């Protein structure tokens, strides 16, 4: 089974075509938003761990789930120790900006929880998203609905990988204008009639050749 990286799930939930361009065509472009995200993660992902009271904090923890074929890195995982000495993982993912209207960030975090459950043979019931703009944690409950959305996303990502087919674009101003891959994707161009666009390009080339 080909490895599916945890961070790619967020790309799929944001836009299946973006996921395919990255996964199948190795496309990537930086913009101000991706750069800001990298700076935030560089500050968080210093590695190492420390313990305060009953909480052990581990940074840059490698995760995996063999059955689901998942791999990735958690920004931070807190291990909360109860009175019986039992440790429960609490994953924390750092994001630039603010909470979003879609559930892509929650799905990525839930996938981390699935990995932690598999690795530690325990139940991880919640985690948190920390947003740079609000500077606060937002607790995420890993309920049945979110777990199903996450598993569905994993299966849909695998379908794209196995089919090796990049989905057609669907232009959305709110999404596409801030996407780092918009100059590679060309969503407005390919949203138009493909044959008409191609004929126009051919006609232009023939006209140049005549001159």
mmCIF file of C-alpha atoms in Angstrom:
data_model
loop_
_atom_site.group_PDB
_atom_site.id
_atom_site.type_symbol
_atom_site.label_atom_id
_atom_site.label_comp_id
_atom_site.label_asym_id
_atom_site.label_seq_id
_atom_site.Cartn_x
_atom_site.Cartn_y
_atom_site.Cartn_z
ATOM 1 C CA UNK A 1 0.000 0.000 0.000
ATOM 2 C CA UNK A 2 1.368 3.395 -0.998
ATOM 3 C CA UNK A 3 1.945 5.791 1.880
ATOM 4 C CA UNK A 4 -0.572 8.580 2.322
ATOM 5 C CA UNK A 5 0.851 11.519 4.234
ATOM 6 C CA UNK A 6 -1.346 13.050 6.903
ATOM 7 C CA UNK A 7 -0.856 16.601 5.656
ATOM 8 C CA UNK A 8 -2.252 15.641 2.227
ATOM 9 C CA UNK A 9 -5.697 15.015 3.709
ATOM 10 C CA UNK A 10 -6.060 18.721 4.380
ATOM 11 C CA UNK A 11 -5.266 19.449 0.728
ATOM 12 C CA UNK A 12 -7.905 16.935 -0.399
ATOM 13 C CA UNK A 13 -10.629 18.414 1.821
ATOM 14 C CA UNK A 14 -9.757 21.904 0.587
ATOM 15 C CA UNK A 15 -9.716 20.839 -3.071
ATOM 16 C CA UNK A 16 -9.412 17.312 -4.557
ATOM 17 C CA UNK A 17 -7.655 18.765 -7.618
ATOM 18 C CA UNK A 18 -5.065 20.466 -5.409
ATOM 19 C CA UNK A 19 -4.415 17.129 -3.702
ATOM 20 C CA UNK A 20 -3.964 15.370 -7.050
ATOM 21 C CA UNK A 21 -1.649 18.060 -8.441
ATOM 22 C CA UNK A 22 0.599 17.649 -5.397
ATOM 23 C CA UNK A 23 0.324 13.863 -5.059
ATOM 24 C CA UNK A 24 0.307 12.759 -8.721
ATOM 25 C CA UNK A 25 2.078 15.592 -10.528
ATOM 26 C CA UNK A 26 4.493 16.722 -7.779
ATOM 27 C CA UNK A 27 3.317 20.311 -8.222
ATOM 28 C CA UNK A 28 4.022 22.889 -5.551
ATOM 29 C CA UNK A 29 4.358 26.661 -5.403
ATOM 30 C CA UNK A 30 5.000 28.919 -2.442
ATOM 31 C CA UNK A 31 2.901 31.972 -1.650
ATOM 32 C CA UNK A 32 2.622 34.227 1.372
ATOM 33 C CA UNK A 33 0.221 31.847 3.096
ATOM 34 C CA UNK A 34 2.373 28.723 2.706
ATOM 35 C CA UNK A 35 5.450 30.713 3.771
ATOM 36 C CA UNK A 36 3.716 31.952 6.919
ATOM 37 C CA UNK A 37 2.648 28.402 7.711
ATOM 38 C CA UNK A 38 6.202 27.126 7.355
ATOM 39 C CA UNK A 39 7.551 29.823 9.670
ATOM 40 C CA UNK A 40 4.991 28.873 12.328
ATOM 41 C CA UNK A 41 5.859 25.170 12.075
ATOM 42 C CA UNK A 42 9.592 25.852 12.242
ATOM 43 C CA UNK A 43 9.041 27.551 15.591
ATOM 44 C CA UNK A 44 6.905 24.685 16.897
ATOM 45 C CA UNK A 45 8.786 21.722 15.428
ATOM 46 C CA UNK A 46 11.956 22.080 17.449
ATOM 47 C CA UNK A 47 11.856 18.449 18.537
ATOM 48 C CA UNK A 48 12.408 17.206 22.066
ATOM 49 C CA UNK A 49 10.037 16.938 24.986
ATOM 50 C CA UNK A 50 9.411 18.257 28.467
ATOM 51 C CA UNK A 51 7.199 17.441 31.425
ATOM 52 C CA UNK A 52 5.171 19.782 33.593
ATOM 53 C CA UNK A 53 3.037 18.269 36.287
ATOM 54 C CA UNK A 54 1.041 15.398 34.840
ATOM 55 C CA UNK A 55 1.536 16.474 31.209
ATOM 56 C CA UNK A 56 4.431 15.318 29.037
ATOM 57 C CA UNK A 57 4.781 17.364 25.837
ATOM 58 C CA UNK A 58 6.427 15.772 22.800
ATOM 59 C CA UNK A 59 7.222 17.869 19.720
ATOM 60 C CA UNK A 60 7.629 16.708 16.120
ATOM 61 C CA UNK A 61 6.363 13.207 16.848
ATOM 62 C CA UNK A 62 6.395 10.783 13.933
ATOM 63 C CA UNK A 63 3.088 8.990 13.442
ATOM 64 C CA UNK A 64 1.928 6.007 11.448
ATOM 65 C CA UNK A 65 -0.994 3.660 10.923
ATOM 66 C CA UNK A 66 -0.021 0.513 9.047
ATOM 67 C CA UNK A 67 -3.543 -0.702 8.227
ATOM 68 C CA UNK A 68 -4.577 2.685 6.819
ATOM 69 C CA UNK A 69 -1.196 3.313 5.203
ATOM 70 C CA UNK A 70 -0.801 6.669 6.951
ATOM 71 C CA UNK A 71 2.417 8.444 7.872
ATOM 72 C CA UNK A 72 3.217 11.911 9.089
ATOM 73 C CA UNK A 73 4.361 14.140 11.896
ATOM 74 C CA UNK A 74 2.364 15.679 14.735
ATOM 75 C CA UNK A 75 3.400 19.201 15.678
ATOM 76 C CA UNK A 76 2.792 18.517 19.358
ATOM 77 C CA UNK A 77 1.348 15.638 21.343
ATOM 78 C CA UNK A 78 0.608 16.062 25.019
ATOM 79 C CA UNK A 79 0.469 12.887 27.114
ATOM 80 C CA UNK A 80 -1.917 13.470 30.016
ATOM 81 C CA UNK A 81 -1.325 11.123 32.964
ATOM 82 C CA UNK A 82 -4.315 10.260 35.146
ATOM 83 C CA UNK A 83 -4.371 9.163 38.795
ATOM 84 C CA UNK A 84 -3.820 5.525 37.772
ATOM 85 C CA UNK A 85 -0.713 6.388 35.779
ATOM 86 C CA UNK A 86 -2.461 5.891 32.432
ATOM 87 C CA UNK A 87 -1.240 8.243 29.683
ATOM 88 C CA UNK A 88 -3.706 9.591 27.122
ATOM 89 C CA UNK A 89 -2.403 11.324 23.975
ATOM 90 C CA UNK A 90 -3.774 14.760 23.088
ATOM 91 C CA UNK A 91 -2.601 15.900 19.611
ATOM 92 C CA UNK A 92 -2.220 19.612 18.849
ATOM 93 C CA UNK A 93 -1.853 20.947 15.305
ATOM 94 C CA UNK A 94 -0.631 24.490 14.663
ATOM 95 C CA UNK A 95 -2.160 26.506 11.821
ATOM 96 C CA UNK A 96 -1.683 30.027 10.540
ATOM 97 C CA UNK A 97 -4.743 32.252 10.207
ATOM 98 C CA UNK A 98 -8.006 31.504 11.964
ATOM 99 C CA UNK A 99 -10.621 28.712 12.169
ATOM 100 C CA UNK A 100 -12.066 27.804 8.768
ATOM 101 C CA UNK A 101 -15.579 27.172 7.509
ATOM 102 C CA UNK A 102 -14.602 23.722 6.179
ATOM 103 C CA UNK A 103 -13.354 20.765 8.234
ATOM 104 C CA UNK A 104 -9.994 20.110 6.564
ATOM 105 C CA UNK A 105 -7.956 21.012 9.660
ATOM 106 C CA UNK A 106 -10.166 18.847 11.876
ATOM 107 C CA UNK A 107 -9.777 15.886 9.526
ATOM 108 C CA UNK A 108 -5.991 16.174 9.552
ATOM 109 C CA UNK A 109 -6.029 16.255 13.356
ATOM 110 C CA UNK A 110 -8.450 13.324 13.538
ATOM 111 C CA UNK A 111 -6.154 11.283 11.288
ATOM 112 C CA UNK A 112 -3.351 11.985 13.759
ATOM 113 C CA UNK A 113 -5.613 10.660 16.526
ATOM 114 C CA UNK A 114 -6.255 7.456 14.532
ATOM 115 C CA UNK A 115 -2.487 6.959 14.268
ATOM 116 C CA UNK A 116 -1.979 7.558 17.995
ATOM 117 C CA UNK A 117 -4.748 5.091 18.823
ATOM 118 C CA UNK A 118 -3.080 2.467 16.644
ATOM 119 C CA UNK A 119 0.388 3.165 18.024
ATOM 120 C CA UNK A 120 -0.610 3.177 21.708
ATOM 121 C CA UNK A 121 -3.651 0.867 21.619
ATOM 122 C CA UNK A 122 -5.810 3.430 23.344
ATOM 123 C CA UNK A 123 -8.720 5.778 22.655
ATOM 124 C CA UNK A 124 -8.004 9.403 21.775
ATOM 125 C CA UNK A 125 -11.231 11.320 22.263
ATOM 126 C CA UNK A 126 -10.066 14.891 21.599
ATOM 127 C CA UNK A 127 -7.256 17.161 20.485
ATOM 128 C CA UNK A 128 -6.803 20.824 19.632
ATOM 129 C CA UNK A 129 -6.069 23.217 16.764
ATOM 130 C CA UNK A 130 -3.987 26.289 17.583
ATOM 131 C CA UNK A 131 -4.442 29.196 15.163
ATOM 132 C CA UNK A 132 -1.803 31.892 14.792
ATOM 133 C CA UNK A 133 -4.302 34.692 14.259
ATOM 134 C CA UNK A 134 -6.486 34.004 17.286
ATOM 135 C CA UNK A 135 -3.568 32.773 19.432
ATOM 136 C CA UNK A 136 -5.721 30.225 21.197
ATOM 137 C CA UNK A 137 -6.561 26.539 21.150
ATOM 138 C CA UNK A 138 -9.784 25.232 19.701
ATOM 139 C CA UNK A 139 -10.691 21.824 21.124
ATOM 140 C CA UNK A 140 -11.797 19.211 18.590
ATOM 141 C CA UNK A 141 -13.919 16.207 19.619
ATOM 142 C CA UNK A 142 -13.185 13.082 17.612
ATOM 143 C CA UNK A 143 -16.797 11.974 17.445
ATOM 144 C CA UNK A 144 -18.210 9.352 15.095
ATOM 145 C CA UNK A 145 -19.152 11.913 12.465
ATOM 146 C CA UNK A 146 -15.636 13.373 12.225
ATOM 147 C CA UNK A 147 -14.062 9.910 12.253
ATOM 148 C CA UNK A 148 -16.276 8.852 9.334
ATOM 149 C CA UNK A 149 -15.469 12.016 7.377
ATOM 150 C CA UNK A 150 -11.786 11.293 7.967
ATOM 151 C CA UNK A 151 -12.011 7.659 6.867
ATOM 152 C CA UNK A 152 -14.001 8.679 3.783
ATOM 153 C CA UNK A 153 -11.343 11.263 2.909
ATOM 154 C CA UNK A 154 -8.602 8.635 3.267
ATOM 155 C CA UNK A 155 -10.485 6.268 0.940
ATOM 156 C CA UNK A 156 -11.161 9.026 -1.601
ATOM 157 C CA UNK A 157 -7.496 10.044 -1.597
ATOM 158 C CA UNK A 158 -6.529 6.434 -2.235
ATOM 159 C CA UNK A 159 -8.966 6.272 -5.139
ATOM 160 C CA UNK A 160 -7.269 9.266 -6.785
ATOM 161 C CA UNK A 161 -3.822 7.757 -6.189
ATOM 162 C CA UNK A 162 -4.813 4.371 -7.605
ATOM 163 C CA UNK A 163 -6.719 5.796 -10.574
ATOM 164 C CA UNK A 164 -3.891 8.266 -11.330
ATOM 165 C CA UNK A 165 -6.564 10.699 -12.501
ATOM 166 C CA UNK A 166 -6.424 14.382 -11.605
ATOM 167 C CA UNK A 167 -9.957 15.740 -11.015
ATOM 168 C CA UNK A 168 -11.187 18.493 -13.295
ATOM 169 C CA UNK A 169 -11.134 22.005 -11.820
ATOM 170 C CA UNK A 170 -14.124 23.708 -10.293
ATOM 171 C CA UNK A 171 -13.425 27.415 -9.957
ATOM 172 C CA UNK A 172 -14.296 29.070 -6.660
ATOM 173 C CA UNK A 173 -13.243 32.663 -6.058
ATOM 174 C CA UNK A 174 -12.972 32.238 -2.297
ATOM 175 C CA UNK A 175 -10.676 29.195 -2.627
ATOM 176 C CA UNK A 176 -8.790 29.719 -5.859
ATOM 177 C CA UNK A 177 -7.651 33.305 -5.321
ATOM 178 C CA UNK A 178 -5.491 32.296 -2.332
ATOM 179 C CA UNK A 179 -4.334 28.920 -3.661
ATOM 180 C CA UNK A 180 -0.575 28.660 -4.241
ATOM 181 C CA UNK A 181 -1.231 26.343 -7.212
ATOM 182 C CA UNK A 182 -3.628 28.589 -9.152
ATOM 183 C CA UNK A 183 -0.992 29.420 -11.799
ATOM 184 C CA UNK A 184 -0.372 25.703 -12.324
ATOM 185 C CA UNK A 185 -4.013 24.662 -12.106
ATOM 186 C CA UNK A 186 -5.444 27.434 -14.361
ATOM 187 C CA UNK A 187 -8.986 26.796 -13.052
ATOM 188 C CA UNK A 188 -10.614 29.579 -15.088
ATOM 189 C CA UNK A 189 -9.073 28.402 -18.362
ATOM 190 C CA UNK A 190 -9.999 24.768 -17.944
ATOM 191 C CA UNK A 191 -13.447 25.583 -16.700
ATOM 192 C CA UNK A 192 -14.236 26.928 -20.152
ATOM 193 C CA UNK A 193 -15.041 24.779 -23.154
ATOM 194 C CA UNK A 194 -11.828 22.815 -23.651
ATOM 195 C CA UNK A 195 -12.156 22.293 -27.413
ATOM 196 C CA UNK A 196 -12.949 25.971 -27.989
ATOM 197 C CA UNK A 197 -9.905 26.995 -25.941
ATOM 198 C CA UNK A 198 -7.671 24.512 -27.811
ATOM 199 C CA UNK A 199 -8.916 25.628 -31.242
ATOM 200 C CA UNK A 200 -8.215 29.229 -30.312
ATOM 201 C CA UNK A 201 -4.648 28.351 -29.296
ATOM 202 C CA UNK A 202 -4.094 26.391 -32.546
ATOM 203 C CA UNK A 203 -5.479 29.248 -34.658
ATOM 204 C CA UNK A 204 -3.173 31.700 -32.912
ATOM 205 C CA UNK A 205 -0.175 29.433 -33.542
ATOM 206 C CA UNK A 206 -1.029 29.041 -37.252
ATOM 207 C CA UNK A 207 -1.402 32.798 -37.611
ATOM 208 C CA UNK A 208 2.037 33.334 -36.090
ATOM 209 C CA UNK A 209 3.503 30.672 -38.406
ATOM 210 C CA UNK A 210 2.070 32.432 -41.502
ATOM 211 C CA UNK A 211 3.913 35.579 -40.507
#
